[in-house]
């Protein structure tokens, strides 16, 4: 039986689409659903290309627990947060212990927490004159960006790099490593921690 993956995404959806592309013809891993809280999110168009209809949910039903119920009924092996900006409550962690992964565009524990997403992260990295940044793939727990780290990859940056240049270096890493780590995770080739 192929492993079943659900993706949650809030916006542009390039990672979600990249993951769908990676597993499109895979017989061991299948992306069974993509959910978004934003009816205008580009992720909806992007994943169509892979025959996936993204489902839109609203915040009220999310906080009432409807989305969790729906996803429980799908019985996924893994839930992926790919640019998903709503916080999952403890009931999610209880329902899917060590089965929810997030990608963060910096080297956690630096530059994480509430409000730290997308270009805000890159701006903070630049403002602090960091010489390197990177990506972190981690388990999701009750605290924003604090779950156990599964994988990190660094990249060098220059002081005169623009935010767009930093973002593009990060995206390149995300597109290469996120699907690979998901695959390894599901086929038990990744050691925890
Ligand atoms: C990605 O860079 C992801 O790491 C980041 O949002 C971007 C989503 O891009 N996530 C966070 O900042 C989470 N705190 P995408 O919608 O094109 O995949």
PDB file of C-alpha atoms and ligand atoms in Angstrom:
ATOM      1  CA  UNK A   1       0.000   0.000   0.000  1.00  0.00           C
ATOM      2  CA  UNK A   2       1.425   3.424  -0.851  1.00  0.00           C
ATOM      3  CA  UNK A   3       1.991   5.853   2.007  1.00  0.00           C
ATOM      4  CA  UNK A   4      -0.614   8.598   2.129  1.00  0.00           C
ATOM      5  CA  UNK A   5       0.341  12.275   2.440  1.00  0.00           C
ATOM      6  CA  UNK A   6      -1.837  15.319   3.071  1.00  0.00           C
ATOM      7  CA  UNK A   7      -0.467  18.807   2.376  1.00  0.00           C
ATOM      8  CA  UNK A   8      -1.624  22.026   4.034  1.00  0.00           C
ATOM      9  CA  UNK A   9      -0.622  25.269   2.313  1.00  0.00           C
ATOM     10  CA  UNK A  10      -1.733  28.879   2.678  1.00  0.00           C
ATOM     11  CA  UNK A  11      -0.319  30.757  -0.272  1.00  0.00           C
ATOM     12  CA  UNK A  12       1.863  30.524  -3.295  1.00  0.00           C
ATOM     13  CA  UNK A  13       2.197  26.768  -3.076  1.00  0.00           C
ATOM     14  CA  UNK A  14       5.443  26.263  -4.957  1.00  0.00           C
ATOM     15  CA  UNK A  15       6.594  23.701  -2.395  1.00  0.00           C
ATOM     16  CA  UNK A  16       3.241  21.915  -2.440  1.00  0.00           C
ATOM     17  CA  UNK A  17       3.374  21.752  -6.242  1.00  0.00           C
ATOM     18  CA  UNK A  18       6.980  20.610  -6.182  1.00  0.00           C
ATOM     19  CA  UNK A  19       6.109  17.795  -3.787  1.00  0.00           C
ATOM     20  CA  UNK A  20       3.117  16.786  -5.946  1.00  0.00           C
ATOM     21  CA  UNK A  21       5.393  16.752  -9.011  1.00  0.00           C
ATOM     22  CA  UNK A  22       8.025  14.660  -7.223  1.00  0.00           C
ATOM     23  CA  UNK A  23       5.518  11.985  -6.177  1.00  0.00           C
ATOM     24  CA  UNK A  24       3.297  12.218  -9.253  1.00  0.00           C
ATOM     25  CA  UNK A  25       4.383   8.872 -10.634  1.00  0.00           C
ATOM     26  CA  UNK A  26       5.681   7.328  -7.419  1.00  0.00           C
ATOM     27  CA  UNK A  27       4.103   4.027  -6.455  1.00  0.00           C
ATOM     28  CA  UNK A  28       5.210   4.151  -2.800  1.00  0.00           C
ATOM     29  CA  UNK A  29       3.954   7.625  -1.838  1.00  0.00           C
ATOM     30  CA  UNK A  30       0.724   9.306  -2.871  1.00  0.00           C
ATOM     31  CA  UNK A  31      -0.434  12.868  -2.208  1.00  0.00           C
ATOM     32  CA  UNK A  32      -4.051  12.202  -1.348  1.00  0.00           C
ATOM     33  CA  UNK A  33      -5.183  15.773  -0.610  1.00  0.00           C
ATOM     34  CA  UNK A  34      -4.121  19.393  -0.493  1.00  0.00           C
ATOM     35  CA  UNK A  35      -5.992  21.787   1.784  1.00  0.00           C
ATOM     36  CA  UNK A  36      -5.785  25.562   1.924  1.00  0.00           C
ATOM     37  CA  UNK A  37      -7.388  28.243   4.077  1.00  0.00           C
ATOM     38  CA  UNK A  38      -7.122  30.801   1.275  1.00  0.00           C
ATOM     39  CA  UNK A  39      -9.598  30.609  -1.629  1.00  0.00           C
ATOM     40  CA  UNK A  40      -7.290  32.854  -3.683  1.00  0.00           C
ATOM     41  CA  UNK A  41      -4.135  30.871  -2.975  1.00  0.00           C
ATOM     42  CA  UNK A  42      -2.065  30.063  -6.039  1.00  0.00           C
ATOM     43  CA  UNK A  43      -1.530  26.587  -4.669  1.00  0.00           C
ATOM     44  CA  UNK A  44      -5.010  25.697  -5.971  1.00  0.00           C
ATOM     45  CA  UNK A  45      -3.988  26.243  -9.612  1.00  0.00           C
ATOM     46  CA  UNK A  46      -0.527  24.828  -9.153  1.00  0.00           C
ATOM     47  CA  UNK A  47      -1.564  21.396  -7.893  1.00  0.00           C
ATOM     48  CA  UNK A  48      -4.298  20.992 -10.540  1.00  0.00           C
ATOM     49  CA  UNK A  49      -1.531  20.153 -12.958  1.00  0.00           C
ATOM     50  CA  UNK A  50      -0.980  16.928 -11.022  1.00  0.00           C
ATOM     51  CA  UNK A  51      -4.641  16.008 -10.971  1.00  0.00           C
ATOM     52  CA  UNK A  52      -5.132  17.236  -7.408  1.00  0.00           C
ATOM     53  CA  UNK A  53      -8.093  19.390  -6.473  1.00  0.00           C
ATOM     54  CA  UNK A  54      -7.117  21.563  -3.506  1.00  0.00           C
ATOM     55  CA  UNK A  55      -9.883  21.809  -0.911  1.00  0.00           C
ATOM     56  CA  UNK A  56     -10.552  25.215   0.625  1.00  0.00           C
ATOM     57  CA  UNK A  57     -11.601  25.445   4.262  1.00  0.00           C
ATOM     58  CA  UNK A  58     -12.488  28.482   6.322  1.00  0.00           C
ATOM     59  CA  UNK A  59     -10.922  29.528   9.588  1.00  0.00           C
ATOM     60  CA  UNK A  60     -14.106  29.071  11.604  1.00  0.00           C
ATOM     61  CA  UNK A  61     -14.434  25.422  10.648  1.00  0.00           C
ATOM     62  CA  UNK A  62     -10.691  25.004  11.191  1.00  0.00           C
ATOM     63  CA  UNK A  63     -10.916  26.266  14.762  1.00  0.00           C
ATOM     64  CA  UNK A  64     -14.078  24.188  15.330  1.00  0.00           C
ATOM     65  CA  UNK A  65     -12.076  21.078  14.467  1.00  0.00           C
ATOM     66  CA  UNK A  66     -13.775  20.195  11.169  1.00  0.00           C
ATOM     67  CA  UNK A  67     -10.572  20.027   9.150  1.00  0.00           C
ATOM     68  CA  UNK A  68      -8.919  17.777  11.706  1.00  0.00           C
ATOM     69  CA  UNK A  69     -11.942  15.472  11.574  1.00  0.00           C
ATOM     70  CA  UNK A  70     -11.813  15.352   7.775  1.00  0.00           C
ATOM     71  CA  UNK A  71      -8.093  14.620   7.761  1.00  0.00           C
ATOM     72  CA  UNK A  72      -8.441  11.943  10.470  1.00  0.00           C
ATOM     73  CA  UNK A  73     -10.983  10.207   8.257  1.00  0.00           C
ATOM     74  CA  UNK A  74      -8.402  10.120   5.448  1.00  0.00           C
ATOM     75  CA  UNK A  75      -5.987   8.315   7.774  1.00  0.00           C
ATOM     76  CA  UNK A  76      -2.781   9.816   6.314  1.00  0.00           C
ATOM     77  CA  UNK A  77       0.707   8.540   7.145  1.00  0.00           C
ATOM     78  CA  UNK A  78       2.054  12.075   7.080  1.00  0.00           C
ATOM     79  CA  UNK A  79       0.813  15.676   7.100  1.00  0.00           C
ATOM     80  CA  UNK A  80       3.051  18.249   5.440  1.00  0.00           C
ATOM     81  CA  UNK A  81       2.912  21.954   6.200  1.00  0.00           C
ATOM     82  CA  UNK A  82       4.213  23.745   3.128  1.00  0.00           C
ATOM     83  CA  UNK A  83       3.902  27.461   3.780  1.00  0.00           C
ATOM     84  CA  UNK A  84       0.915  26.879   6.068  1.00  0.00           C
ATOM     85  CA  UNK A  85       0.358  29.838   8.345  1.00  0.00           C
ATOM     86  CA  UNK A  86      -2.327  28.749  10.815  1.00  0.00           C
ATOM     87  CA  UNK A  87      -1.233  27.267  14.100  1.00  0.00           C
ATOM     88  CA  UNK A  88      -2.216  23.665  14.726  1.00  0.00           C
ATOM     89  CA  UNK A  89      -3.676  23.124  18.187  1.00  0.00           C
ATOM     90  CA  UNK A  90      -2.600  20.350  20.593  1.00  0.00           C
ATOM     91  CA  UNK A  91      -5.457  18.138  19.362  1.00  0.00           C
ATOM     92  CA  UNK A  92      -3.619  17.856  16.031  1.00  0.00           C
ATOM     93  CA  UNK A  93      -0.408  16.792  17.740  1.00  0.00           C
ATOM     94  CA  UNK A  94      -2.317  14.214  19.793  1.00  0.00           C
ATOM     95  CA  UNK A  95      -4.074  12.867  16.693  1.00  0.00           C
ATOM     96  CA  UNK A  96      -0.862  12.702  14.631  1.00  0.00           C
ATOM     97  CA  UNK A  97       2.119  12.371  16.973  1.00  0.00           C
ATOM     98  CA  UNK A  98       5.378  12.657  15.005  1.00  0.00           C
ATOM     99  CA  UNK A  99       3.412  12.606  11.792  1.00  0.00           C
ATOM    100  CA  UNK A 100       3.336  16.317  10.961  1.00  0.00           C
ATOM    101  CA  UNK A 101       6.332  17.981   9.319  1.00  0.00           C
ATOM    102  CA  UNK A 102       6.913  21.652   8.595  1.00  0.00           C
ATOM    103  CA  UNK A 103       9.514  23.404   6.498  1.00  0.00           C
ATOM    104  CA  UNK A 104      10.965  26.661   7.762  1.00  0.00           C
ATOM    105  CA  UNK A 105      13.122  28.960   5.614  1.00  0.00           C
ATOM    106  CA  UNK A 106      15.920  29.490   8.160  1.00  0.00           C
ATOM    107  CA  UNK A 107      18.208  27.588  10.471  1.00  0.00           C
ATOM    108  CA  UNK A 108      16.012  27.030  13.523  1.00  0.00           C
ATOM    109  CA  UNK A 109      16.070  27.713  16.422  1.00  0.00           C
ATOM    110  CA  UNK A 110      17.116  31.058  14.953  1.00  0.00           C
ATOM    111  CA  UNK A 111      14.500  33.146  13.178  1.00  0.00           C
ATOM    112  CA  UNK A 112      11.474  31.085  14.161  1.00  0.00           C
ATOM    113  CA  UNK A 113       8.266  31.764  16.058  1.00  0.00           C
ATOM    114  CA  UNK A 114       5.089  33.676  15.520  1.00  0.00           C
ATOM    115  CA  UNK A 115       5.162  36.122  12.611  1.00  0.00           C
ATOM    116  CA  UNK A 116       8.335  34.608  11.203  1.00  0.00           C
ATOM    117  CA  UNK A 117       7.458  33.454   7.734  1.00  0.00           C
ATOM    118  CA  UNK A 118       8.554  34.052   4.179  1.00  0.00           C
ATOM    119  CA  UNK A 119      10.369  37.310   3.561  1.00  0.00           C
ATOM    120  CA  UNK A 120      10.117  38.414   7.210  1.00  0.00           C
ATOM    121  CA  UNK A 121      12.536  35.619   7.973  1.00  0.00           C
ATOM    122  CA  UNK A 122      14.930  36.595   5.180  1.00  0.00           C
ATOM    123  CA  UNK A 123      14.768  40.254   6.217  1.00  0.00           C
ATOM    124  CA  UNK A 124      15.711  39.368   9.798  1.00  0.00           C
ATOM    125  CA  UNK A 125      18.578  37.195   8.562  1.00  0.00           C
ATOM    126  CA  UNK A 126      19.841  40.055   6.397  1.00  0.00           C
ATOM    127  CA  UNK A 127      19.408  42.679   9.136  1.00  0.00           C
ATOM    128  CA  UNK A 128      21.551  40.538  11.426  1.00  0.00           C
ATOM    129  CA  UNK A 129      24.265  40.348   8.780  1.00  0.00           C
ATOM    130  CA  UNK A 130      24.290  36.561   8.815  1.00  0.00           C
ATOM    131  CA  UNK A 131      26.840  34.903   6.571  1.00  0.00           C
ATOM    132  CA  UNK A 132      24.699  31.821   6.132  1.00  0.00           C
ATOM    133  CA  UNK A 133      21.089  30.789   6.296  1.00  0.00           C
ATOM    134  CA  UNK A 134      19.269  27.623   5.298  1.00  0.00           C
ATOM    135  CA  UNK A 135      16.231  25.431   5.633  1.00  0.00           C
ATOM    136  CA  UNK A 136      14.893  23.383   8.525  1.00  0.00           C
ATOM    137  CA  UNK A 137      12.485  20.483   8.267  1.00  0.00           C
ATOM    138  CA  UNK A 138      11.064  19.680  11.676  1.00  0.00           C
ATOM    139  CA  UNK A 139       8.305  17.857  13.503  1.00  0.00           C
ATOM    140  CA  UNK A 140       5.395  20.054  14.496  1.00  0.00           C
ATOM    141  CA  UNK A 141       4.561  20.353  18.169  1.00  0.00           C
ATOM    142  CA  UNK A 142       2.429  22.783  20.210  1.00  0.00           C
ATOM    143  CA  UNK A 143       4.906  25.658  19.865  1.00  0.00           C
ATOM    144  CA  UNK A 144       5.596  27.507  16.645  1.00  0.00           C
ATOM    145  CA  UNK A 145       8.814  26.213  15.027  1.00  0.00           C
ATOM    146  CA  UNK A 146       9.971  24.420  18.185  1.00  0.00           C
ATOM    147  CA  UNK A 147       9.465  20.747  17.258  1.00  0.00           C
ATOM    148  CA  UNK A 148      12.348  18.321  16.963  1.00  0.00           C
ATOM    149  CA  UNK A 149      14.583  19.024  13.978  1.00  0.00           C
ATOM    150  CA  UNK A 150      14.751  16.320  11.341  1.00  0.00           C
ATOM    151  CA  UNK A 151      16.932  17.965   8.705  1.00  0.00           C
ATOM    152  CA  UNK A 152      18.819  21.190   8.032  1.00  0.00           C
ATOM    153  CA  UNK A 153      20.792  22.432   5.066  1.00  0.00           C
ATOM    154  CA  UNK A 154      22.894  25.589   5.058  1.00  0.00           C
ATOM    155  CA  UNK A 155      23.665  28.041   2.285  1.00  0.00           C
ATOM    156  CA  UNK A 156      26.124  30.928   2.242  1.00  0.00           C
ATOM    157  CA  UNK A 157      24.816  34.426   1.716  1.00  0.00           C
ATOM    158  CA  UNK A 158      26.568  37.735   1.059  1.00  0.00           C
ATOM    159  CA  UNK A 159      25.916  40.957   2.904  1.00  0.00           C
ATOM    160  CA  UNK A 160      24.849  42.601  -0.335  1.00  0.00           C
ATOM    161  CA  UNK A 161      22.375  39.855  -1.245  1.00  0.00           C
ATOM    162  CA  UNK A 162      18.858  41.227  -1.677  1.00  0.00           C
ATOM    163  CA  UNK A 163      15.869  39.628   0.042  1.00  0.00           C
ATOM    164  CA  UNK A 164      14.885  38.163  -3.338  1.00  0.00           C
ATOM    165  CA  UNK A 165      18.324  36.624  -3.756  1.00  0.00           C
ATOM    166  CA  UNK A 166      18.211  35.104  -0.287  1.00  0.00           C
ATOM    167  CA  UNK A 167      14.666  33.827  -0.934  1.00  0.00           C
ATOM    168  CA  UNK A 168      15.766  32.263  -4.169  1.00  0.00           C
ATOM    169  CA  UNK A 169      18.712  30.456  -2.521  1.00  0.00           C
ATOM    170  CA  UNK A 170      16.320  29.104   0.085  1.00  0.00           C
ATOM    171  CA  UNK A 171      13.740  28.010  -2.469  1.00  0.00           C
ATOM    172  CA  UNK A 172      16.359  26.073  -4.383  1.00  0.00           C
ATOM    173  CA  UNK A 173      17.192  24.119  -1.218  1.00  0.00           C
ATOM    174  CA  UNK A 174      13.520  23.582  -0.389  1.00  0.00           C
ATOM    175  CA  UNK A 175      12.704  22.181  -3.810  1.00  0.00           C
ATOM    176  CA  UNK A 176      15.635  19.759  -3.754  1.00  0.00           C
ATOM    177  CA  UNK A 177      15.453  18.514  -0.171  1.00  0.00           C
ATOM    178  CA  UNK A 178      11.843  18.668   1.034  1.00  0.00           C
ATOM    179  CA  UNK A 179      10.482  15.912  -1.245  1.00  0.00           C
ATOM    180  CA  UNK A 180      13.566  13.762  -0.646  1.00  0.00           C
ATOM    181  CA  UNK A 181      13.221  14.027   3.130  1.00  0.00           C
ATOM    182  CA  UNK A 182       9.513  13.207   2.899  1.00  0.00           C
ATOM    183  CA  UNK A 183      10.355  10.131   0.860  1.00  0.00           C
ATOM    184  CA  UNK A 184      13.043   9.049   3.307  1.00  0.00           C
ATOM    185  CA  UNK A 185      10.751   9.683   6.258  1.00  0.00           C
ATOM    186  CA  UNK A 186       8.028   7.508   4.770  1.00  0.00           C
ATOM    187  CA  UNK A 187      10.355   4.735   3.771  1.00  0.00           C
ATOM    188  CA  UNK A 188      12.062   4.729   7.174  1.00  0.00           C
ATOM    189  CA  UNK A 189      15.427   5.879   5.943  1.00  0.00           C
ATOM    190  CA  UNK A 190      15.602   8.958   8.140  1.00  0.00           C
ATOM    191  CA  UNK A 191      16.812   8.765  11.696  1.00  0.00           C
ATOM    192  CA  UNK A 192      14.878  10.968  14.052  1.00  0.00           C
ATOM    193  CA  UNK A 193      16.629  13.898  15.696  1.00  0.00           C
TER     194      UNK A 193
HETATM  195  C1  LIG B   1       8.476  28.578   2.033  1.00  0.00           C
HETATM  196  O1  LIG B   1       9.699  29.226   1.825  1.00  0.00           O
HETATM  197  C2  LIG B   1       8.419  28.019   3.433  1.00  0.00           C
HETATM  198  O2  LIG B   1       9.671  27.638   3.930  1.00  0.00           O
HETATM  199  C3  LIG B   1       7.908  29.207   4.194  1.00  0.00           C
HETATM  200  O3  LIG B   1       6.946  29.783   3.360  1.00  0.00           O
HETATM  201  C4  LIG B   1       7.335  29.584   2.016  1.00  0.00           C
HETATM  202  C5  LIG B   1       6.140  29.081   1.254  1.00  0.00           C
HETATM  203  O4  LIG B   1       6.373  29.152  -0.120  1.00  0.00           O
HETATM  204  N1  LIG B   1       7.353  28.814   5.458  1.00  0.00           N
HETATM  205  C6  LIG B   1       7.427  29.576   6.530  1.00  0.00           C
HETATM  206  O5  LIG B   1       7.936  30.671   6.527  1.00  0.00           O
HETATM  207  C7  LIG B   1       6.835  28.941   7.786  1.00  0.00           C
HETATM  208  N2  LIG B   1       7.142  29.714   8.946  1.00  0.00           N
HETATM  209  P1  LIG B   1       5.436  28.355  -1.098  1.00  0.00           P
HETATM  210  O6  LIG B   1       3.990  28.694  -0.717  1.00  0.00           O
HETATM  211  O7  LIG B   1       5.777  28.863  -2.473  1.00  0.00           O
HETATM  212  O8  LIG B   1       5.720  26.910  -0.927  1.00  0.00           O
END
